[in-house]
Tab-separated table of C-alpha atoms in Angstrom:
chain	number	residue	atom	x	y	z
A	1	ILE	CA	5.182	139.250	131.076
A	2	THR	CA	5.266	139.880	127.323
A	3	GLY	CA	3.716	136.472	126.632
A	4	ALA	CA	0.821	137.000	129.055
A	5	ALA	CA	0.306	140.618	127.958
A	6	SER	CA	-0.155	139.539	124.336
A	7	LEU	CA	-3.091	137.276	125.317
A	8	ASN	CA	-6.448	138.331	126.668
A	9	ALA	CA	-7.570	137.237	130.132
A	10	LYS	CA	-10.199	134.788	128.843
A	11	LEU	CA	-7.688	132.968	126.649
A	12	ASN	CA	-5.186	132.910	129.515
A	13	GLY	CA	-7.741	131.031	131.624
A	14	LYS	CA	-8.444	128.464	128.881
A	15	MET	CA	-4.741	127.971	128.215
A	16	ALA	CA	-3.970	127.565	131.912
A	17	LEU	CA	-6.677	124.889	132.235
A	18	ARG	CA	-5.403	122.985	129.176
A	19	THR	CA	-1.830	123.268	130.417
A	20	ILE	CA	-2.589	121.964	133.920
A	21	VAL	CA	-4.686	119.046	132.597
A	22	TYR	CA	-1.882	118.107	130.182
A	23	PHE	CA	0.812	118.277	132.890
A	24	LEU	CA	-1.154	116.214	135.408
A	25	SER	CA	-2.088	113.587	132.804
A	26	THR	CA	1.441	113.155	131.459
A	27	SER	CA	2.964	112.983	134.968
A	28	LEU	CA	0.525	110.203	135.855
A	29	VAL	CA	1.334	108.345	132.613
A	30	SER	CA	5.049	108.697	133.354
A	31	SER	CA	4.581	107.217	136.841
A	32	LEU	CA	2.645	104.289	135.402
A	33	ILE	CA	5.431	103.605	132.888
A	34	GLY	CA	7.926	103.544	135.744
A	35	LEU	CA	5.711	101.128	137.702
A	36	ILE	CA	5.374	98.722	134.765
A	37	LEU	CA	9.110	98.700	134.057
A	38	VAL	CA	10.269	98.265	137.662
A	39	LEU	CA	7.881	95.318	138.093
A	40	ALA	CA	8.897	93.753	134.769
A	41	ILE	CA	12.681	94.161	135.154
A	42	HIS	CA	12.764	93.808	138.984
A	43	PRO	CA	16.162	95.511	139.500
A	44	GLY	CA	16.131	95.241	143.327
A	45	SER	CA	17.186	92.134	145.252
A	46	SER	CA	18.461	91.226	148.711
A	47	GLU	CA	21.890	90.425	147.197
A	48	THR	CA	22.157	94.014	145.956
A	49	LYS	CA	21.367	95.265	149.468
A	50	GLU	CA	24.081	93.026	150.959
A	51	LEU	CA	26.650	94.393	148.509
A	52	LEU	CA	25.655	98.023	148.980
A	53	GLY	CA	25.204	97.831	152.754
A	54	ALA	CA	22.858	99.882	154.897
A	55	GLY	CA	21.932	103.418	153.934
A	56	SER	CA	22.861	106.462	155.979
A	57	THR	CA	20.139	108.973	155.123
A	58	LYS	CA	18.983	110.717	158.284
A	59	GLN	CA	15.296	110.902	159.088
A	60	ARG	CA	13.598	114.050	157.866
A	61	ASN	CA	10.089	114.942	158.877
A	62	LEU	CA	8.169	115.595	155.697
A	63	ASP	CA	4.448	115.898	155.124
A	64	LEU	CA	2.846	115.945	151.684
A	65	VAL	CA	0.162	118.344	152.940
A	66	ASP	CA	2.840	120.749	154.213
A	67	ASN	CA	4.600	120.484	150.835
A	68	PHE	CA	1.441	121.582	149.029
A	69	LEU	CA	0.805	124.344	151.583
A	70	ASP	CA	4.354	125.594	150.956
A	71	LEU	CA	3.559	125.457	147.250
A	72	GLY	CA	0.560	127.728	147.848
A	73	ARG	CA	2.575	130.133	150.004
A	74	ASN	CA	5.263	130.372	147.347
A	75	LEU	CA	2.647	130.833	144.617
A	76	ILE	CA	1.663	134.227	146.050
A	77	PRO	CA	4.804	135.679	147.688
A	78	ASN	CA	4.604	138.452	150.246
A	79	ASN	CA	7.399	140.326	148.516
A	80	VAL	CA	8.485	139.846	144.905
A	81	PHE	CA	12.027	141.016	145.652
A	82	GLN	CA	12.290	138.571	148.549
A	83	ALA	CA	11.009	135.816	146.235
A	84	SER	CA	14.022	136.366	143.990
A	85	MET	CA	16.293	135.320	146.871
A	86	GLU	CA	14.269	133.186	149.344
A	87	THR	CA	11.652	130.418	149.294
A	88	ALA	CA	9.060	129.713	151.988
A	89	ILE	CA	9.281	126.322	153.731
A	90	THR	CA	7.782	124.609	156.777
A	91	ARG	CA	10.287	123.840	159.523
A	92	TYR	CA	9.589	121.293	162.240
A	93	THR	CA	10.448	121.588	165.922
A	94	GLU	CA	11.472	118.127	167.097
A	95	GLU	CA	11.935	116.413	170.431
A	96	VAL	CA	13.899	113.181	170.780
A	97	THR	CA	12.457	110.712	173.286
A	98	GLY	CA	14.372	107.446	173.401
A	99	ASN	CA	14.664	106.035	169.895
A	100	SER	CA	11.817	108.080	168.405
A	101	THR	CA	11.522	111.670	167.232
A	102	ILE	CA	8.319	113.572	167.973
A	103	ILE	CA	7.243	116.739	166.145
A	104	THR	CA	6.312	119.322	168.751
A	105	GLY	CA	5.582	122.253	166.442
A	106	LYS	CA	5.758	123.759	162.977
A	107	THR	CA	6.974	127.185	161.932
A	108	LEU	CA	7.021	129.054	158.629
A	109	ASP	CA	10.559	129.923	157.619
A	110	TYR	CA	12.556	130.892	154.534
A	111	ARG	CA	15.558	129.230	152.925
A	112	SER	CA	17.951	130.748	150.424
A	113	GLY	CA	16.980	130.034	146.825
A	114	THR	CA	14.852	131.687	144.148
A	115	ASN	CA	11.092	131.248	144.506
A	116	THR	CA	10.628	130.533	140.800
A	117	LEU	CA	6.938	129.674	141.136
A	118	GLY	CA	6.070	132.960	142.867
A	119	ILE	CA	7.993	135.080	140.382
A	120	ILE	CA	6.388	133.308	137.398
A	121	PHE	CA	2.896	133.649	138.888
A	122	PHE	CA	3.459	137.360	139.542
A	123	CYS	CA	4.771	137.919	136.008
A	124	LEU	CA	1.834	136.065	134.427
A	125	THR	CA	-0.675	138.006	136.546
A	126	PHE	CA	1.067	141.314	135.862
A	127	GLY	CA	1.228	140.575	132.137
A	128	THR	CA	-2.448	139.554	131.971
A	129	VAL	CA	-3.586	142.752	133.699
A	130	LEU	CA	-1.180	144.838	131.623
A	131	GLY	CA	-2.617	143.366	128.434
A	132	SER	CA	-6.162	144.212	129.552
A	133	VAL	CA	-5.272	147.902	130.039
A	134	GLY	CA	-5.265	148.490	126.303
A	135	PRO	CA	-3.338	151.087	124.281
A	136	SER	CA	-2.246	153.014	127.376
A	137	GLY	CA	-0.209	149.995	128.523
A	138	LYS	CA	1.499	149.512	125.162
A	139	PRO	CA	4.682	151.494	126.067
A	140	LEU	CA	5.301	149.268	129.113
A	141	VAL	CA	4.708	146.139	127.031
A	142	ASN	CA	7.242	147.436	124.496
A	143	LEU	CA	9.738	148.046	127.324
A	144	PHE	CA	9.496	144.448	128.547
A	145	SER	CA	9.689	143.231	124.952
A	146	ILE	CA	12.962	145.123	124.435
A	147	ILE	CA	14.355	143.726	127.712
A	148	ASP	CA	13.422	140.244	126.486
A	149	GLN	CA	15.265	140.837	123.212
A	150	VAL	CA	18.389	142.060	125.038
A	151	ILE	CA	18.443	139.020	127.338
A	152	MET	CA	18.014	136.664	124.389
A	153	LYS	CA	20.943	138.360	122.623
A	154	MET	CA	23.039	137.702	125.732
A	155	VAL	CA	21.912	134.068	125.714
A	156	TYR	CA	23.021	133.708	122.072
A	157	MET	CA	26.492	134.897	123.079
A	158	VAL	CA	26.691	132.379	125.926
A	159	MET	CA	25.557	129.538	123.661
A	160	TRP	CA	28.747	129.843	121.596
A	161	VAL	CA	30.753	128.450	124.539
A	162	SER	CA	28.053	126.077	125.820
A	163	PRO	CA	29.586	122.913	124.242
A	164	ILE	CA	32.762	123.446	126.267
A	165	GLY	CA	30.769	124.109	129.435
A	166	ILE	CA	28.507	121.077	128.961
A	167	ALA	CA	31.472	118.760	128.349
A	168	SER	CA	33.298	120.149	131.403
A	169	VAL	CA	30.322	119.655	133.725
A	170	ILE	CA	29.746	116.054	132.607
A	171	ALA	CA	33.462	115.200	132.828
A	172	ALA	CA	33.678	116.650	136.357
A	173	LYS	CA	30.718	114.556	137.516
A	174	ILE	CA	32.145	111.355	136.047
A	175	LEU	CA	35.546	111.955	137.645
A	176	GLY	CA	33.847	112.718	140.967
A	177	VAL	CA	32.562	109.130	141.334
A	178	ALA	CA	34.965	107.219	143.596
A	179	ASP	CA	34.644	103.776	141.964
A	180	LEU	CA	32.595	104.009	138.797
A	181	ALA	CA	32.975	100.324	137.859
A	182	LEU	CA	31.758	99.134	141.280
A	183	VAL	CA	28.772	101.485	141.240
A	184	MET	CA	27.792	100.400	137.732
A	185	SER	CA	28.026	96.715	138.623
A	186	GLN	CA	25.803	97.104	141.705
A	187	LEU	CA	23.238	99.604	140.453
A	188	GLY	CA	23.492	99.036	136.706
A	189	LEU	CA	20.125	97.271	136.415
A	190	PHE	CA	18.422	100.075	138.331
A	191	MET	CA	19.976	102.644	135.979
A	192	VAL	CA	18.820	100.607	132.956
A	193	THR	CA	15.265	100.542	134.347
A	194	VAL	CA	15.128	104.306	134.903
A	195	CYS	CA	16.776	105.193	131.577
A	196	SER	CA	14.507	102.774	129.699
A	197	GLY	CA	11.455	104.500	131.162
A	198	VAL	CA	12.840	107.977	130.498
A	199	PHE	CA	13.695	107.325	126.856
A	200	PHE	CA	10.561	105.266	126.172
A	201	TYR	CA	8.529	108.214	127.425
A	202	GLN	CA	10.585	110.673	125.350
A	203	PHE	CA	10.738	108.806	122.055
A	204	VAL	CA	7.429	106.924	122.074
A	205	VAL	CA	4.809	108.392	124.419
A	206	LEU	CA	5.470	112.095	123.819
A	207	GLN	CA	5.828	111.524	120.093
A	208	LEU	CA	2.476	109.702	119.903
A	209	ILE	CA	0.677	112.405	121.883
A	210	TYR	CA	2.192	115.120	119.685
A	211	PHE	CA	1.368	113.298	116.442
A	212	MET	CA	-2.238	112.532	117.441
A	213	ILE	CA	-3.022	116.153	118.397
A	214	VAL	CA	-0.717	118.344	116.280
A	215	ARG	CA	-0.532	116.018	113.227
A	216	LYS	CA	3.086	116.855	112.420
A	217	ASN	CA	6.400	114.966	112.447
A	218	PRO	CA	7.247	114.661	116.190
A	219	TYR	CA	10.884	113.651	115.662
A	220	LYS	CA	11.555	116.772	113.611
A	221	PHE	CA	10.107	118.730	116.534
A	222	TRP	CA	12.455	116.875	118.937
A	223	TRP	CA	15.485	117.629	116.760
A	224	GLY	CA	14.594	121.319	116.873
A	225	LEU	CA	14.915	121.126	120.673
A	226	PHE	CA	18.275	119.333	120.715
A	227	GLN	CA	20.257	122.344	121.939
A	228	SER	CA	17.789	122.871	124.776
A	229	TRP	CA	17.921	119.116	125.483
A	230	MET	CA	21.703	119.257	125.894
A	231	THR	CA	21.479	122.322	128.134
A	232	ALA	CA	18.927	120.613	130.390
A	233	PHE	CA	21.143	117.507	130.523
A	234	ALA	CA	24.219	119.519	131.477
A	235	THR	CA	22.606	121.767	134.097
A	236	ALA	CA	20.080	119.233	135.499
A	237	SER	CA	17.613	122.103	135.788
A	238	THR	CA	14.601	122.862	133.608
A	239	ALA	CA	14.573	126.475	134.784
A	240	ALA	CA	18.208	126.980	133.716
A	241	ALA	CA	17.367	125.749	130.206
A	242	LEU	CA	14.355	128.078	129.803
A	243	PRO	CA	16.053	130.806	127.714
A	244	ILE	CA	17.379	128.208	125.265
A	245	SER	CA	13.974	126.515	125.138
A	246	PHE	CA	12.309	129.821	124.232
A	247	ARG	CA	14.747	130.323	121.363
A	248	CYS	CA	14.443	126.749	120.029
A	249	MET	CA	10.638	126.848	120.187
A	250	LYS	CA	10.482	130.128	118.285
A	251	GLU	CA	13.241	129.741	115.688
A	252	ASN	CA	13.399	125.982	115.078
A	253	ASN	CA	9.864	124.755	115.745
A	254	ARG	CA	7.871	127.894	114.898
A	255	VAL	CA	5.682	127.725	118.010
A	256	ASP	CA	3.824	130.952	118.780
A	257	PRO	CA	5.962	132.870	121.332
A	258	ARG	CA	2.787	133.942	123.139
A	259	ILE	CA	2.088	130.296	123.925
A	260	SER	CA	5.639	129.177	124.728
A	261	LYS	CA	6.252	132.144	127.041
A	262	PHE	CA	3.048	131.269	128.880
A	263	VAL	CA	3.366	127.459	129.091
A	264	LEU	CA	7.110	126.860	129.538
A	265	PRO	CA	7.588	128.880	132.755
A	266	ILE	CA	4.609	127.105	134.343
A	267	GLY	CA	5.953	123.740	133.232
A	268	ALA	CA	9.415	124.494	134.653
A	269	THR	CA	7.882	124.691	138.137
A	270	ILE	CA	5.104	122.075	138.232
A	271	ASN	CA	5.664	119.620	135.358
A	272	MET	CA	8.144	116.936	136.444
A	273	ASP	CA	7.423	113.880	134.281
A	274	GLY	CA	10.899	112.435	134.717
A	275	THR	CA	10.833	113.031	138.470
A	276	ALA	CA	7.510	111.184	138.825
A	277	LEU	CA	8.933	108.209	136.909
A	278	PHE	CA	12.199	108.168	138.884
A	279	VAL	CA	10.522	108.405	142.301
A	280	THR	CA	8.179	105.522	141.402
A	281	VAL	CA	11.012	103.270	140.200
A	282	ALA	CA	13.394	104.168	143.047
A	283	SER	CA	10.786	103.658	145.795
A	284	ILE	CA	9.785	100.199	144.561
A	285	PHE	CA	13.465	99.360	143.962
A	286	ILE	CA	14.232	100.050	147.641
A	287	ALA	CA	11.212	97.961	148.685
A	288	GLN	CA	12.461	95.092	146.478
A	289	MET	CA	15.960	95.299	148.008
A	290	ASN	CA	14.476	94.941	151.488
A	291	ASN	CA	12.062	92.135	150.478
A	292	ILE	CA	9.023	94.229	151.383
A	293	PRO	CA	5.899	92.757	149.734
A	294	LEU	CA	3.650	95.324	148.077
A	295	ASN	CA	0.048	94.795	146.986
A	296	ALA	CA	-2.030	96.617	144.391
A	297	GLY	CA	-3.037	99.270	146.933
A	298	ALA	CA	0.614	99.982	147.768
A	299	TYR	CA	1.487	100.301	144.073
A	300	ALA	CA	-1.401	102.739	143.584
A	301	THR	CA	-0.162	104.707	146.613
A	302	VAL	CA	3.343	104.901	145.127
A	303	VAL	CA	2.076	106.105	141.721
A	304	LEU	CA	-0.313	108.736	143.105
A	305	THR	CA	2.122	109.961	145.778
A	306	SER	CA	4.955	110.174	143.238
A	307	THR	CA	2.766	112.178	140.850
A	308	ALA	CA	1.629	114.542	143.607
A	309	ALA	CA	5.146	114.911	145.031
A	310	SER	CA	6.609	115.671	141.592
A	311	ILE	CA	4.283	118.679	141.296
A	312	ALA	CA	5.685	120.057	144.543
A	313	ALA	CA	9.291	119.433	143.450
A	314	ALA	CA	11.676	122.321	142.946
A	315	SER	CA	13.296	122.697	139.524
A	316	ILE	CA	16.767	122.182	141.020
A	317	PRO	CA	19.226	119.278	140.800
A	318	SER	CA	18.496	116.130	142.893
A	319	ALA	CA	15.182	117.414	144.275
A	320	ALA	CA	13.665	113.943	143.690
A	321	LEU	CA	15.799	112.300	146.389
A	322	VAL	CA	14.130	114.448	149.044
A	323	LEU	CA	10.668	113.687	147.679
A	324	MET	CA	11.391	109.966	147.878
A	325	LEU	CA	11.166	110.186	151.669
A	326	LEU	CA	7.450	110.967	151.319
A	327	VAL	CA	6.794	107.918	149.157
A	328	LEU	CA	8.946	105.552	151.219
A	329	THR	CA	7.154	106.662	154.377
A	330	ALA	CA	3.797	105.957	152.719
A	331	ILE	CA	4.743	102.299	152.033
A	332	ASP	CA	6.815	101.768	155.240
A	333	ALA	CA	10.078	101.250	153.321
A	334	PRO	CA	13.421	102.216	154.935
A	335	TYR	CA	14.177	105.838	154.080
A	336	GLN	CA	17.847	105.335	155.031
A	337	ASP	CA	18.478	103.536	151.732
A	338	VAL	CA	17.943	106.743	149.727
A	339	SER	CA	21.634	107.521	150.300
A	340	LEU	CA	22.558	104.423	148.280
A	341	LEU	CA	21.387	106.208	145.133
A	342	TRP	CA	23.506	109.335	145.559
A	343	ALA	CA	26.440	107.846	143.626
A	344	ILE	CA	24.403	107.550	140.409
A	345	ASP	CA	21.881	110.340	140.847
A	346	TRP	CA	24.128	112.875	139.088
A	347	PHE	CA	23.516	110.944	135.838
A	348	LEU	CA	19.878	109.907	136.350
A	349	ASP	CA	18.997	113.446	137.425
A	350	ARG	CA	20.205	114.758	134.087
A	351	CYS	CA	18.267	112.109	132.156
A	352	ARG	CA	14.984	112.832	133.932
A	353	THR	CA	15.505	116.596	133.573
A	354	THR	CA	15.483	116.167	129.790
A	355	ASN	CA	12.104	114.446	130.239
A	356	ASN	CA	10.801	117.401	132.213
A	357	MET	CA	12.044	119.901	129.632
A	358	LEU	CA	10.657	117.991	126.648
A	359	GLY	CA	7.311	117.553	128.400
A	360	ASP	CA	7.069	121.331	128.773
A	361	CYS	CA	7.952	122.009	125.131
A	362	TYR	CA	5.633	119.356	123.705
A	363	GLY	CA	2.925	120.682	126.018
A	364	ALA	CA	3.356	124.180	124.586
A	365	ALA	CA	2.990	122.844	121.024
A	366	ILE	CA	-0.115	120.862	121.989
A	367	VAL	CA	-1.709	123.820	123.789
A	368	GLU	CA	-0.989	125.982	120.736
A	369	SER	CA	-2.726	123.443	118.492
A	370	LEU	CA	-5.752	123.269	120.794
A	371	SER	CA	-5.898	127.086	121.105
A	372	ARG	CA	-5.535	127.874	117.399
A	373	LYS	CA	-9.072	129.254	116.978
A	374	GLU	CA	-8.709	131.584	119.962
A	375	LEU	CA	-5.347	132.817	118.649
A	376	GLU	CA	-6.872	133.599	115.245
A	377	ILE	CA	-9.670	135.590	116.911
A	378	MET	CA	-7.072	137.484	118.949
A	379	ASP	CA	-5.038	138.294	115.836
A	380	LYS	CA	-8.158	139.715	114.146
A	381	LEU	CA	-8.985	141.805	117.211
A	382	ALA	CA	-5.408	143.065	117.344
A	383	ASP	CA	-5.536	144.096	113.663
A	384	THR	CA	-8.836	145.897	114.272
A	385	ASN	CA	-7.399	147.730	117.271
A	386	ASP	CA	-4.304	148.740	115.306
A	387	VAL	CA	-6.510	150.199	112.553
A	388	GLU	CA	-8.609	152.107	115.105
A	389	ILE	CA	-5.503	153.458	116.839
A	390	GLY	CA	-4.071	154.522	113.461
A	391	ASN	CA	-7.320	156.313	112.591
A	392	LEU	CA	-7.313	158.113	115.931
A	393	GLU	CA	-3.707	159.216	115.431
A	394	ASN	CA	-4.516	160.507	111.936
A	395	GLN	CA	-7.545	162.372	113.252
A	396	GLU	CA	-5.438	163.926	116.007
A	397	LYS	CA	-2.889	165.070	113.411
A	398	LYS	CA	-5.640	166.604	111.283
A	399	ASP	CA	-7.131	168.368	114.297
A	400	LEU	CA	-3.685	169.603	115.262
A	401	GLY	CA	-3.157	170.902	111.738
A	402	VAL	CA	-6.503	172.790	111.807
A	403	ASP	CA	-5.593	174.308	115.162
A	404	ASN	CA	-2.222	175.443	113.840
A	405	VAL	CA	-3.880	177.086	110.815
A	406	ALA	CA	-6.368	178.842	113.082
A	407	THR	CA	-3.529	180.052	115.270
A	408	ASP	CA	-1.606	181.412	112.306
A	409	LEU	CA	-4.670	183.305	111.122
């Protein structure tokens, strides 16, 4: 709210357009990187399928159109308080006839879980309108600013124990794998493919984009985000790392808080670069295991569907495995084999979440660089308004003084 309130409505529109174009472009690039690597390395083979056995994922009726409709419903929630506890989804009424399942109807329902997208959209809209009110809305803006400062103070306190928490979470996940050596031997090449794409995107692609537009040292920028990077890795959630990202962007990388508070929340809900890459690699990997030949049209379908599905992904752990069903259905690959990836997804999910988080932060820095002229104009307007308000207050004091003299007389 404070970030949107500090920007005028016209600038908010320009920033939103730049942000969305950046997110869509980078997600598509990430999917293409995943496609190139999975074709070059070719981690899937029939021998791997024989060792792993058949998958056990149950069929789930998913429709990409319904996913985007749910995205729209969650964008504008009926009740903001309900959005803090429940998320709108489409549920299917099914009828089993023989060996096939037929969808007989669809209903709108709610599942437990925060509707992050709806809350962020409401806050951005509320902040934009609040900023357009002018001086009369200043006390409310100050109230939200103080609340923001209090929450950030609480985050600083939590960060003192975060190394212990991060180490504990990672250790618990490693110990939870039944036979780590067997899993690594069977799916090691797949993990190498995904991690290669993730880190190539992080340390080469993002750095080049940042350097070409911002003209600063990109690796120094990455180092300033290391604490946020570790938090995203430990929690496997971009949304959970948001408070740390805000602090790192402001204190370490000196990005304008007005920009970071506008771009990062949007990115946490719709920018899933790592998810797009993972879904592309995993879908083609499953097709390779089952010896399913794919042509150029099928590869294009995988890339575009993965990019579109990543936008509709929730910023929660392992959301990509559900989205894979959409892509596998599009290329007629067996969806049951998704369960074969559960044993290693705890690690890959954390790697791709760091991609998502870094994509948001680099996007904020790029949008700030592209919006520098508008920000300078806004700063001048703000200084002018402050002078006018100060003059009005002085005039009111003078008038009050004259009235008091007249009253005394």
